Coordinates of C-alpha atoms in Angstrom, one line a residue:
M1 CA 0.5 -30.4 18.2
K2 CA -1.8 -29.9 20.8
L3 CA -2.0 -31.4 24.6
T4 CA -4.0 -34.2 24.9
H5 CA -2.9 -36.1 27.4
L6 CA -2.7 -35.0 31.0
L7 CA -4.3 -31.5 30.4
A8 CA -7.7 -33.5 29.4
T9 CA -7.8 -35.5 32.3
V10 CA -10.8 -35.1 34.7
L11 CA -9.4 -33.9 38.2
P12 CA -10.8 -36.5 40.9
L13 CA -12.8 -34.8 43.9
G14 CA -10.6 -33.9 46.8
V15 CA -6.9 -33.7 44.7
V16 CA -5.5 -30.3 44.7
L17 CA -2.7 -28.5 42.8
S18 CA -0.6 -27.3 45.9
A19 CA 2.0 -28.7 48.4
S20 CA 0.8 -30.5 51.5
Q21 CA 1.8 -29.0 54.9
S22 CA 4.8 -31.4 54.9
P23 CA 7.5 -29.6 52.3
L24 CA 8.2 -33.3 51.6
S25 CA 5.0 -34.4 50.6
V26 CA 3.3 -32.8 47.5
K27 CA 0.1 -33.3 45.7
T28 CA -0.2 -33.6 41.8
L29 CA -2.8 -34.9 39.4
T30 CA -1.5 -38.7 39.2
G31 CA -0.6 -38.8 43.3
I32 CA 1.0 -37.8 46.3
F33 CA 4.6 -38.1 46.6
T34 CA 6.8 -37.6 49.7
G35 CA 10.4 -36.6 49.2
L36 CA 13.4 -36.4 51.1
Q37 CA 15.9 -33.5 51.9
S38 CA 19.3 -33.9 50.0
A39 CA 21.9 -35.3 52.2
D40 CA 24.6 -33.1 50.8
Y41 CA 22.5 -30.1 50.6
S42 CA 20.0 -29.3 53.4
A43 CA 18.4 -26.6 51.5
V44 CA 17.6 -29.1 48.8
R45 CA 14.5 -31.4 48.6
E46 CA 14.7 -34.2 46.1
F47 CA 11.6 -36.4 44.8
R48 CA 13.4 -39.3 42.9
N49 CA 11.1 -41.1 41.4
I50 CA 7.6 -39.9 39.9
P51 CA 5.6 -41.9 37.2
Y52 CA 4.4 -40.2 34.1
A53 CA 3.0 -42.8 32.1
Q54 CA 1.9 -46.2 32.5
P55 CA 4.5 -48.8 32.6
P56 CA 5.4 -49.4 29.0
V57 CA 5.4 -53.4 29.6
N58 CA 3.6 -56.3 28.2
S59 CA 1.2 -55.3 25.6
L60 CA 2.0 -51.4 25.8
R61 CA 6.1 -52.6 24.8
F62 CA 7.1 -50.5 21.4
L63 CA 3.5 -48.5 22.1
P64 CA 3.5 -44.9 22.3
P65 CA 3.7 -44.0 25.9
Q66 CA 0.1 -43.7 27.7
P67 CA -0.9 -41.2 30.1
L68 CA -1.4 -42.2 34.0
R69 CA -4.9 -42.0 35.2
P70 CA -5.6 -39.3 38.1
S71 CA -5.1 -40.7 41.4
V72 CA -4.9 -40.0 45.2
K73 CA -2.4 -42.6 46.1
H74 CA 0.5 -41.8 47.9
H75 CA 4.4 -42.8 47.0
Y76 CA 7.7 -42.3 48.6
S77 CA 9.7 -41.2 46.0
T78 CA 13.1 -41.7 47.7
R79 CA 14.5 -43.9 45.3
F80 CA 15.6 -43.2 41.7
P81 CA 13.6 -45.1 39.1
P82 CA 15.5 -47.8 37.0
S83 CA 17.0 -46.7 33.9
C84 CA 15.1 -47.7 30.9
P85 CA 16.2 -51.1 28.8
Q86 CA 20.2 -50.3 27.6
F87 CA 23.6 -52.0 27.2
L88 CA 26.9 -51.5 28.4
S89 CA 29.4 -52.0 25.7
N90 CA 32.6 -53.5 26.5
S91 CA 35.0 -51.1 24.4
P92 CA 37.1 -49.0 26.4
S93 CA 36.0 -45.6 26.2
F94 CA 36.6 -41.8 28.1
W95 CA 33.3 -42.8 29.7
N96 CA 33.9 -46.3 31.2
L97 CA 37.4 -45.6 32.0
L98 CA 37.3 -41.7 33.1
A99 CA 33.7 -40.2 33.3
S100 CA 31.4 -43.1 34.8
P101 CA 29.5 -40.9 36.9
L102 CA 27.9 -39.6 33.5
L103 CA 26.9 -43.2 33.0
V104 CA 23.5 -44.9 34.5
N105 CA 24.0 -47.0 37.9
N106 CA 24.7 -50.4 37.1
G107 CA 24.5 -51.7 40.2
N108 CA 27.3 -54.2 41.2
Q109 CA 28.3 -54.8 37.5
N110 CA 31.3 -52.5 36.2
Q111 CA 30.7 -50.2 33.3
S112 CA 32.0 -52.5 30.4
S113 CA 30.0 -55.5 31.4
S114 CA 28.9 -56.2 27.6
L115 CA 25.4 -57.0 29.3
S116 CA 22.3 -55.4 29.6
V117 CA 22.0 -52.9 32.3
Q118 CA 21.7 -54.7 35.8
T119 CA 19.3 -52.3 37.2
A120 CA 17.3 -51.4 34.2
S121 CA 13.7 -52.2 34.1
E122 CA 10.9 -51.6 31.0
D123 CA 9.0 -50.0 34.0
C124 CA 10.9 -46.9 33.4
L125 CA 9.0 -44.0 32.6
S126 CA 9.7 -41.7 35.2
L127 CA 11.4 -38.8 36.4
A128 CA 13.2 -36.5 39.3
I129 CA 12.7 -33.3 40.7
W130 CA 15.0 -31.1 42.9
T131 CA 13.9 -27.5 44.6
P132 CA 14.8 -25.6 47.2
Y133 CA 14.0 -27.2 50.2
N134 CA 11.5 -24.2 51.9
V135 CA 9.9 -23.3 48.6
S136 CA 6.2 -21.9 48.8
A137 CA 3.9 -23.8 46.3
D138 CA 3.0 -20.0 44.6
A139 CA 6.9 -19.1 44.6
N140 CA 6.4 -19.6 40.5
L141 CA 10.5 -20.6 39.9
P142 CA 11.7 -21.0 36.7
V143 CA 12.1 -25.0 35.1
A144 CA 15.1 -26.7 33.8
F145 CA 13.4 -29.8 32.3
F146 CA 17.0 -31.5 31.2
M147 CA 16.9 -35.2 28.9
T148 CA 20.1 -36.9 29.0
G149 CA 22.3 -37.8 26.2
G150 CA 23.7 -41.1 25.3
G151 CA 23.6 -41.0 21.3
F152 CA 19.9 -42.4 22.1
S153 CA 20.9 -46.1 23.1
T154 CA 22.2 -45.5 27.0
G155 CA 21.0 -42.7 29.7
G156 CA 18.5 -42.0 32.2
V157 CA 18.0 -40.3 35.8
D158 CA 19.8 -42.5 38.2
S159 CA 23.4 -42.0 37.2
M160 CA 26.4 -43.8 38.2
Y161 CA 27.5 -43.6 41.9
I162 CA 31.1 -42.6 42.8
L163 CA 33.3 -42.4 46.0
A164 CA 34.5 -38.8 45.3
C165 CA 37.6 -37.6 47.6
L166 CA 36.7 -34.1 48.9
Q167 CA 40.3 -33.4 49.7
Q168 CA 43.2 -35.2 48.4
C169 CA 43.2 -39.2 47.4
L170 CA 46.5 -41.3 47.0
E171 CA 47.5 -42.2 43.5
K172 CA 46.6 -45.9 44.3
C173 CA 43.2 -45.7 44.8
R174 CA 41.9 -43.9 42.0
P175 CA 41.6 -47.1 40.1
K176 CA 39.2 -48.3 42.8
L177 CA 37.4 -44.7 42.5
L178 CA 36.6 -45.2 39.0
N179 CA 34.7 -48.9 39.1
M180 CA 33.6 -48.8 42.3
A181 CA 29.6 -49.2 42.9
K182 CA 27.4 -47.7 45.3
P183 CA 29.4 -47.1 48.4
K184 CA 28.5 -48.6 51.7
T185 CA 29.6 -45.5 53.8
Y186 CA 30.2 -41.9 52.8
T187 CA 32.9 -40.5 55.6
Y188 CA 36.0 -42.0 56.7
E189 CA 38.4 -41.0 59.5
N190 CA 41.8 -40.8 59.5
T191 CA 43.5 -43.8 57.7
Q192 CA 42.0 -46.7 57.3
L193 CA 41.7 -50.0 54.7
Q194 CA 38.9 -50.6 52.7
N195 CA 38.8 -53.0 49.7
N196 CA 42.3 -53.2 49.9
V197 CA 42.1 -49.6 49.2
L198 CA 44.1 -47.0 51.4
Y199 CA 42.6 -43.8 52.1
L200 CA 44.0 -40.8 53.6
N201 CA 42.4 -38.1 56.4
A202 CA 39.5 -37.0 53.5
D203 CA 36.0 -36.8 53.4
Y204 CA 34.2 -38.6 51.0
R205 CA 30.6 -38.3 49.8
E206 CA 28.1 -40.1 47.1
V207 CA 27.9 -38.4 44.2
T208 CA 26.9 -38.3 40.6
G209 CA 27.7 -36.3 37.5
Q210 CA 24.2 -35.5 36.6
R211 CA 22.5 -34.2 39.2
P212 CA 21.9 -30.9 40.2
Q213 CA 21.7 -30.4 43.9
S214 CA 24.7 -28.1 43.9
W215 CA 23.3 -25.7 41.3
V216 CA 19.9 -25.7 42.8
N217 CA 21.4 -25.1 46.4
R218 CA 23.4 -22.3 44.9
T219 CA 20.8 -20.6 43.5
Q220 CA 17.5 -21.0 45.4
A221 CA 15.9 -19.8 42.8
H222 CA 14.7 -22.6 40.4
I223 CA 13.8 -26.2 40.0
V224 CA 15.1 -28.6 38.1
V225 CA 13.8 -32.0 36.4
T226 CA 15.4 -34.8 34.6
I227 CA 13.7 -37.6 32.7
N228 CA 14.1 -41.2 31.7
Y229 CA 12.6 -42.0 28.3
R230 CA 13.0 -44.9 26.0
V231 CA 16.3 -45.9 24.2
N232 CA 17.6 -48.2 21.3
I233 CA 15.4 -50.7 20.0
F234 CA 12.6 -50.1 23.0
G235 CA 12.5 -46.5 22.3
F236 CA 12.8 -46.7 18.6
P237 CA 11.6 -50.0 17.2
N238 CA 10.5 -48.9 13.9
T239 CA 8.3 -51.9 13.7
A240 CA 5.9 -52.5 10.4
A241 CA 2.5 -52.8 12.7
L242 CA 3.4 -49.0 14.0
D243 CA 2.8 -45.9 12.7
S244 CA 5.4 -44.2 15.8
P245 CA 8.7 -45.2 15.3
N246 CA 9.9 -42.5 17.5
L247 CA 8.4 -43.3 21.0
G248 CA 11.5 -41.9 22.9
I249 CA 10.6 -38.6 22.0
L250 CA 6.9 -39.3 22.2
D251 CA 8.0 -40.4 25.9
Q252 CA 9.9 -36.9 26.1
R253 CA 6.9 -34.8 25.5
L254 CA 4.5 -36.8 27.6
A255 CA 6.8 -36.1 30.5
L256 CA 7.2 -32.4 29.4
E257 CA 3.2 -32.2 29.5
W258 CA 3.0 -34.0 33.0
V259 CA 5.7 -31.6 34.3
Y260 CA 3.5 -28.7 32.9
A261 CA 0.2 -29.9 34.6
N262 CA 2.0 -30.3 37.9
I263 CA 5.3 -28.0 38.5
A264 CA 3.1 -25.3 40.1
S265 CA 2.2 -28.0 43.3
F266 CA 6.2 -28.2 43.5
G267 CA 7.0 -24.1 43.6
G268 CA 7.5 -24.2 39.8
D269 CA 6.2 -22.0 37.0
P270 CA 4.8 -23.8 34.1
D271 CA 4.7 -21.2 32.0
S272 CA 8.2 -21.2 32.8
I273 CA 9.8 -24.3 31.3
M274 CA 13.0 -24.2 29.8
L275 CA 13.2 -27.9 27.9
W276 CA 17.0 -28.6 27.7
G277 CA 19.1 -31.5 26.9
Q278 CA 22.7 -32.7 26.1
S279 CA 24.2 -34.9 23.3
A280 CA 21.1 -36.9 22.1
G281 CA 18.6 -35.0 24.6
S282 CA 20.3 -31.9 22.9
Q283 CA 19.3 -32.7 19.7
S284 CA 15.6 -33.9 21.1
A285 CA 15.2 -30.4 22.4
D286 CA 15.3 -29.4 19.3
Y287 CA 13.1 -31.6 17.4
H288 CA 10.6 -30.6 19.9
N289 CA 11.3 -27.3 18.6
F290 CA 9.9 -28.5 15.0
A291 CA 7.6 -31.4 15.9
F292 CA 5.5 -29.2 18.7
W293 CA 6.4 -25.7 16.8
D294 CA 3.0 -24.4 17.3
N295 CA 2.5 -25.4 20.8
P296 CA 5.9 -26.2 22.8
I297 CA 4.8 -25.9 26.2
A298 CA 8.0 -24.8 26.9
K299 CA 9.0 -21.0 27.0
S300 CA 12.6 -21.5 25.8
S301 CA 15.0 -24.4 24.9
F302 CA 18.5 -24.8 25.3
S303 CA 20.5 -27.3 23.0
Q304 CA 23.8 -28.0 25.0
S305 CA 26.2 -30.0 22.3
G306 CA 23.6 -31.6 19.0
T307 CA 21.1 -30.1 16.6
A308 CA 18.0 -31.2 14.9
T309 CA 20.2 -31.1 11.7
K310 CA 22.6 -33.7 12.8
P311 CA 22.7 -36.9 10.8
L312 CA 19.9 -39.4 11.4
S313 CA 21.2 -42.7 12.6
S314 CA 18.6 -44.8 10.9
A315 CA 17.2 -44.6 7.8
D316 CA 15.4 -47.9 7.9
F317 CA 12.2 -47.5 5.9
T318 CA 11.6 -51.3 5.3
H319 CA 11.5 -52.0 8.4
S320 CA 14.2 -54.8 8.5
N321 CA 16.1 -54.0 11.8
F322 CA 13.4 -54.9 13.7
T323 CA 12.6 -57.8 11.8
F324 CA 15.9 -59.4 11.5
V325 CA 15.9 -59.2 15.6
A326 CA 12.4 -60.7 15.6
Q327 CA 13.6 -63.4 13.3
S328 CA 16.8 -63.8 15.4
L329 CA 14.7 -64.4 18.5
G330 CA 12.3 -67.0 17.5
C331 CA 9.7 -64.3 16.2
D332 CA 9.7 -65.6 12.4
F333 CA 6.6 -63.8 10.7
P334 CA 8.3 -61.4 8.1
D335 CA 4.8 -60.8 6.1
E336 CA 2.9 -60.7 9.6
P337 CA 3.6 -57.5 11.3
F338 CA 1.3 -57.6 13.8
A339 CA 1.9 -61.1 14.8
E340 CA 5.9 -60.3 15.0
L341 CA 5.0 -57.3 17.3
E342 CA 2.7 -59.2 19.8
C343 CA 5.5 -62.3 19.7
M344 CA 8.4 -59.8 20.2
Q345 CA 6.2 -58.3 23.2
Q346 CA 7.1 -61.5 24.8
V347 CA 10.7 -61.8 24.8
P348 CA 12.4 -61.2 27.5
M349 CA 13.5 -57.8 28.0
T350 CA 17.4 -58.6 29.0
E351 CA 17.6 -61.3 25.6
I352 CA 16.5 -58.6 23.4
E353 CA 19.0 -56.1 24.9
N354 CA 22.1 -58.4 24.8
F355 CA 21.2 -59.7 21.5
V356 CA 21.0 -56.3 20.2
G357 CA 24.5 -54.8 22.3
N358 CA 26.3 -57.8 21.3
Y359 CA 25.4 -58.3 17.8
K360 CA 28.3 -57.6 15.2
G361 CA 27.6 -59.5 12.2
S362 CA 25.9 -58.1 8.9
P363 CA 23.7 -56.7 7.9
S364 CA 24.5 -54.1 10.8
I365 CA 21.4 -52.9 12.6
K366 CA 20.7 -49.3 14.1
F367 CA 18.0 -48.1 16.3
G368 CA 17.5 -44.4 17.0
P369 CA 15.3 -41.5 15.2
I370 CA 14.4 -41.8 11.8
A371 CA 12.0 -39.5 9.5
D372 CA 8.3 -40.3 9.9
E373 CA 7.8 -36.4 8.6
V374 CA 5.3 -36.4 12.0
V375 CA 7.8 -36.3 15.2
I376 CA 11.4 -36.2 13.2
F377 CA 11.9 -34.7 10.0
S378 CA 14.0 -35.1 6.7
N379 CA 14.4 -31.8 6.0
Y380 CA 14.6 -29.0 9.0
S381 CA 16.0 -25.9 6.7
A382 CA 12.6 -26.3 4.9
R383 CA 10.4 -26.7 7.7
A384 CA 12.3 -23.3 9.6
A385 CA 11.8 -21.5 5.9
E386 CA 7.8 -22.4 6.3
G387 CA 7.7 -21.0 9.4
K388 CA 7.2 -24.1 11.6
I389 CA 9.7 -23.9 14.0
S390 CA 9.3 -22.9 18.1
P391 CA 9.0 -19.3 18.3
N392 CA 10.6 -19.4 21.8
P393 CA 14.6 -18.2 22.1
A394 CA 16.9 -20.8 22.2
I395 CA 20.4 -21.6 23.4
F396 CA 22.9 -23.6 21.1
S397 CA 26.7 -24.9 22.7
D398 CA 29.1 -26.8 21.9
T399 CA 32.5 -27.8 23.4
A400 CA 35.7 -27.1 21.6
N401 CA 37.3 -30.2 21.5
N402 CA 34.2 -32.2 21.1
D403 CA 35.0 -35.4 19.5
A404 CA 38.1 -36.0 21.4
T405 CA 36.0 -38.4 23.5
L406 CA 33.8 -39.8 20.6
K407 CA 36.7 -41.7 18.7
P408 CA 38.1 -44.6 19.5
W409 CA 39.9 -44.9 23.1
P410 CA 43.4 -44.4 22.2
I411 CA 44.5 -47.6 24.9
N412 CA 47.9 -48.1 23.5
N413 CA 48.8 -44.4 23.4
A414 CA 46.5 -42.9 26.0
T415 CA 49.5 -40.1 26.8
D416 CA 49.5 -39.0 23.1
G417 CA 46.2 -39.5 22.2
P418 CA 44.4 -39.8 19.0
Y419 CA 45.2 -37.8 15.8
Q420 CA 44.4 -34.3 16.6
P421 CA 43.5 -33.6 12.8
V422 CA 40.7 -35.9 13.0
I423 CA 39.4 -35.0 15.9
T424 CA 39.1 -31.5 14.3
A425 CA 37.5 -32.3 11.6
G426 CA 35.2 -34.1 13.5
T427 CA 34.2 -31.7 16.0
L428 CA 33.7 -29.0 13.1
S429 CA 31.7 -31.3 10.7
G430 CA 29.6 -33.3 13.7
W431 CA 29.2 -30.4 16.4
V432 CA 30.3 -26.9 15.2
C433 CA 29.0 -26.3 11.7
Q434 CA 25.6 -28.0 12.4
T435 CA 25.4 -25.5 15.0
A436 CA 25.9 -22.8 12.7
N437 CA 23.9 -24.0 10.0
T438 CA 20.9 -24.0 12.7
S439 CA 21.8 -20.7 13.8
M440 CA 21.6 -19.5 10.3
Y441 CA 18.2 -21.4 9.6
R442 CA 17.1 -20.1 13.0
A443 CA 17.9 -16.2 11.6
A444 CA 16.3 -16.5 8.7
A445 CA 13.3 -17.3 10.6
N446 CA 13.7 -14.5 12.9
R447 CA 14.2 -16.2 15.7
T448 CA 16.4 -15.1 18.7
T449 CA 19.5 -17.7 19.2
Y450 CA 21.9 -17.5 21.7
R451 CA 25.7 -19.1 21.5
Y452 CA 28.2 -20.2 23.7
Q453 CA 31.3 -22.4 23.4
F454 CA 32.7 -24.2 26.4
A455 CA 36.5 -24.2 25.7
G456 CA 38.0 -25.2 29.7
N457 CA 40.1 -27.7 29.8
F458 CA 40.1 -28.7 33.6
S459 CA 41.4 -31.9 35.8
N460 CA 41.9 -33.7 32.9
P461 CA 44.6 -36.4 33.0
Y462 CA 45.5 -35.8 29.4
S463 CA 45.9 -32.4 27.7
W464 CA 44.5 -33.5 24.4
L465 CA 41.2 -34.1 25.7
G466 CA 40.6 -30.4 25.8
A467 CA 36.9 -29.6 26.3
Y468 CA 35.6 -32.7 25.4
H469 CA 32.1 -34.0 24.4
S470 CA 30.0 -33.7 28.1
S471 CA 32.3 -31.9 29.8
D472 CA 30.3 -28.6 30.3
L473 CA 28.0 -30.9 31.9
W474 CA 30.1 -31.0 35.6
M475 CA 30.5 -27.2 35.0
L476 CA 26.3 -27.0 35.1
F477 CA 25.4 -29.5 37.3
G478 CA 28.4 -28.1 40.0
T479 CA 30.0 -31.5 39.9
Y480 CA 33.3 -30.6 38.7
D481 CA 34.7 -31.2 41.9
L482 CA 34.2 -35.1 41.4
Y483 CA 35.5 -35.2 37.9
G484 CA 39.0 -33.7 39.5
A485 CA 39.0 -35.5 42.4
A486 CA 38.6 -39.2 40.6
V487 CA 41.0 -38.7 37.9
N488 CA 43.5 -36.5 39.5
G489 CA 43.0 -36.7 43.2
S490 CA 42.8 -33.4 43.3
G491 CA 40.2 -30.1 44.2
P492 CA 38.9 -27.5 41.9
T493 CA 40.8 -24.4 40.9
D494 CA 39.7 -21.0 41.3
L495 CA 39.1 -20.4 37.6
E496 CA 37.5 -23.8 37.4
I497 CA 34.7 -22.6 40.2
A498 CA 33.8 -19.4 38.9
T499 CA 33.8 -20.5 35.7
S500 CA 31.0 -23.2 36.6
E501 CA 29.1 -20.4 38.5
A502 CA 29.4 -18.1 35.2
M503 CA 27.8 -21.0 33.3
Q504 CA 25.0 -21.6 35.6
D505 CA 24.0 -17.6 36.2
Y506 CA 23.8 -16.9 32.4
V507 CA 21.8 -20.3 31.9
L508 CA 19.7 -18.9 34.9
A509 CA 19.1 -15.7 33.7
F510 CA 18.3 -17.2 30.2
M511 CA 15.8 -19.4 32.2
K512 CA 14.0 -16.8 34.1
D513 CA 13.7 -14.4 31.5
P514 CA 14.4 -15.6 27.6
V515 CA 14.1 -12.7 26.2
N516 CA 15.7 -9.8 28.2
G517 CA 17.7 -12.0 30.8
P518 CA 20.8 -12.8 28.6
L519 CA 21.0 -8.9 27.6
G520 CA 20.9 -7.9 31.0
M521 CA 24.3 -9.6 31.5
G522 CA 25.7 -8.9 28.0
W523 CA 24.9 -11.9 26.1
L524 CA 23.7 -10.8 22.5
P525 CA 21.7 -12.9 20.4
Y526 CA 23.8 -14.6 17.6
T527 CA 23.9 -13.6 13.8
Y528 CA 26.8 -14.7 11.8
G529 CA 30.2 -13.2 13.1
S530 CA 28.2 -11.7 16.2
N531 CA 28.7 -12.5 19.7
V532 CA 29.6 -15.8 21.2
L533 CA 30.1 -16.6 24.6
R534 CA 33.3 -18.4 25.3
F535 CA 33.6 -20.3 28.9
G536 CA 36.7 -21.2 30.8
A537 CA 39.5 -19.9 28.3
G538 CA 42.4 -17.7 28.2
G539 CA 42.1 -17.6 32.2
V540 CA 39.0 -16.1 32.8
P541 CA 35.7 -17.4 33.3
V542 CA 34.0 -16.0 30.3
Q543 CA 34.6 -13.6 27.5
N544 CA 32.7 -12.3 24.4
V545 CA 34.4 -13.6 21.1
S546 CA 33.6 -13.4 17.4
G547 CA 31.3 -16.1 15.9
Y548 CA 33.6 -15.9 12.9
E549 CA 36.7 -17.1 14.6
I550 CA 34.2 -20.7 15.9
D551 CA 31.9 -20.7 12.7
G552 CA 34.1 -19.2 10.3
P553 CA 35.9 -22.6 9.4
C554 CA 32.6 -23.9 8.6
F555 CA 31.8 -21.6 5.5
G556 CA 35.6 -21.3 4.3
N557 CA 37.0 -18.9 6.4
G558 CA 40.1 -19.4 8.6
T559 CA 41.0 -22.0 11.0
Y560 CA 39.4 -24.0 13.6
D561 CA 41.2 -23.9 16.9
P562 CA 40.2 -26.4 19.5
F563 CA 42.2 -25.2 21.9
P564 CA 41.6 -21.4 22.0

């Protein structure tokens, strides 16, 4: 597939692709954006809200994203964009109990409201950019283009705030920290009482789990972009009136096109973009490898827990899910798909989200990626065999005890946790073996693949969690101190810090030069049984292990160890 949007526009007179005199103001094809200096890292600048598409509202709701027109209008990019429409379940989970900084900001509501996210809006197709503060427009820094996870139902740029202790925290403050909305103040001196919580001689700061200020500050050698994309029924409506059911993936592609066309103005190299995602974002990165194989734009990809080969969440080829929701909300046009669509474009956003989110009846309904044989495909091994897969090198990774946080939370027995054999089986079938199969397809197609396993068990309140799904996010973003402070009131260990920095360094080497960078650090391309990096296990930050040890059980060889 070819670039058809931003790169085909005509640049208006007077707009140039270079930074202005101020390091906080940047001219782009679609406007001038003034960001801010990071509050925690003065050597980092942030552009928190840059639209990359027209707002998908009114008659554009449920339609593919539309590119922005060229503009010279000035915007202040100092506040994060609203998340795309999504729903927060009230079911107890690891995420809403212990890891809220990995969830989207929900304003004054808690993270188990059983309501549409308070801060969400349909006008959400924006991205955020973090760069070194004094970077020049001709720096040509490599770019990490990040897509958040969330099961294609949640996720976005504006992740949850938490008031994190940097030194120590009394045990009694921990429950408040876990559910606290954005704090009003950031530094506390000596001992004081606030909101009935006692704080003792500690400094605090506003932090979130998926923002890269710390990493960019540490390297001063790369740029990170994080995007919003539509999810759930708004991102994957699968209405009979349209030929494009996978709008969320098209959102991602248009955002990538915007970054390619404009990132040079921020000091980035458009020819050195790493397409990166975690969980659903990880699957998305691999979807792009197949959907846009002949014009991937990015020069590498990084799939962090998830591949295109994972089973699709939707097989609704009769469009019955959308029609069921439409009928339930007063849009009863089962035989008139265009009338049904027009009616649904007028239903309030929150009414749609709350209905879909709270619905527990029969028939069951699900909105997610579906094979349309254009963007999402039904047979990825066949496409790889045909050579219809991006030629770019790729990283694929997994966490050792992935399913620990994906099973129902053991609310009545959190100390002992769920039945470990079930977790291990799910980790293998749903993640490790999918990655193994993908690696085999890629090897057969002569595509370069690098593999790592994260096995660190840092700061966990329950040892059975191990290296759970998303646990390597804290490490790559450099926000590990947040999680440890929140759940244990403790700071990171030397090994945790060293592991985080090692992971960042290996990924940055790949980002800079996906062909030779990993080799220079002793990271060899993967073939079955060959080299896999293991991070955070055995008392060392990183070690080389045999791929047989990890992938072997997928092919009947050996026993998988979720706690190596």
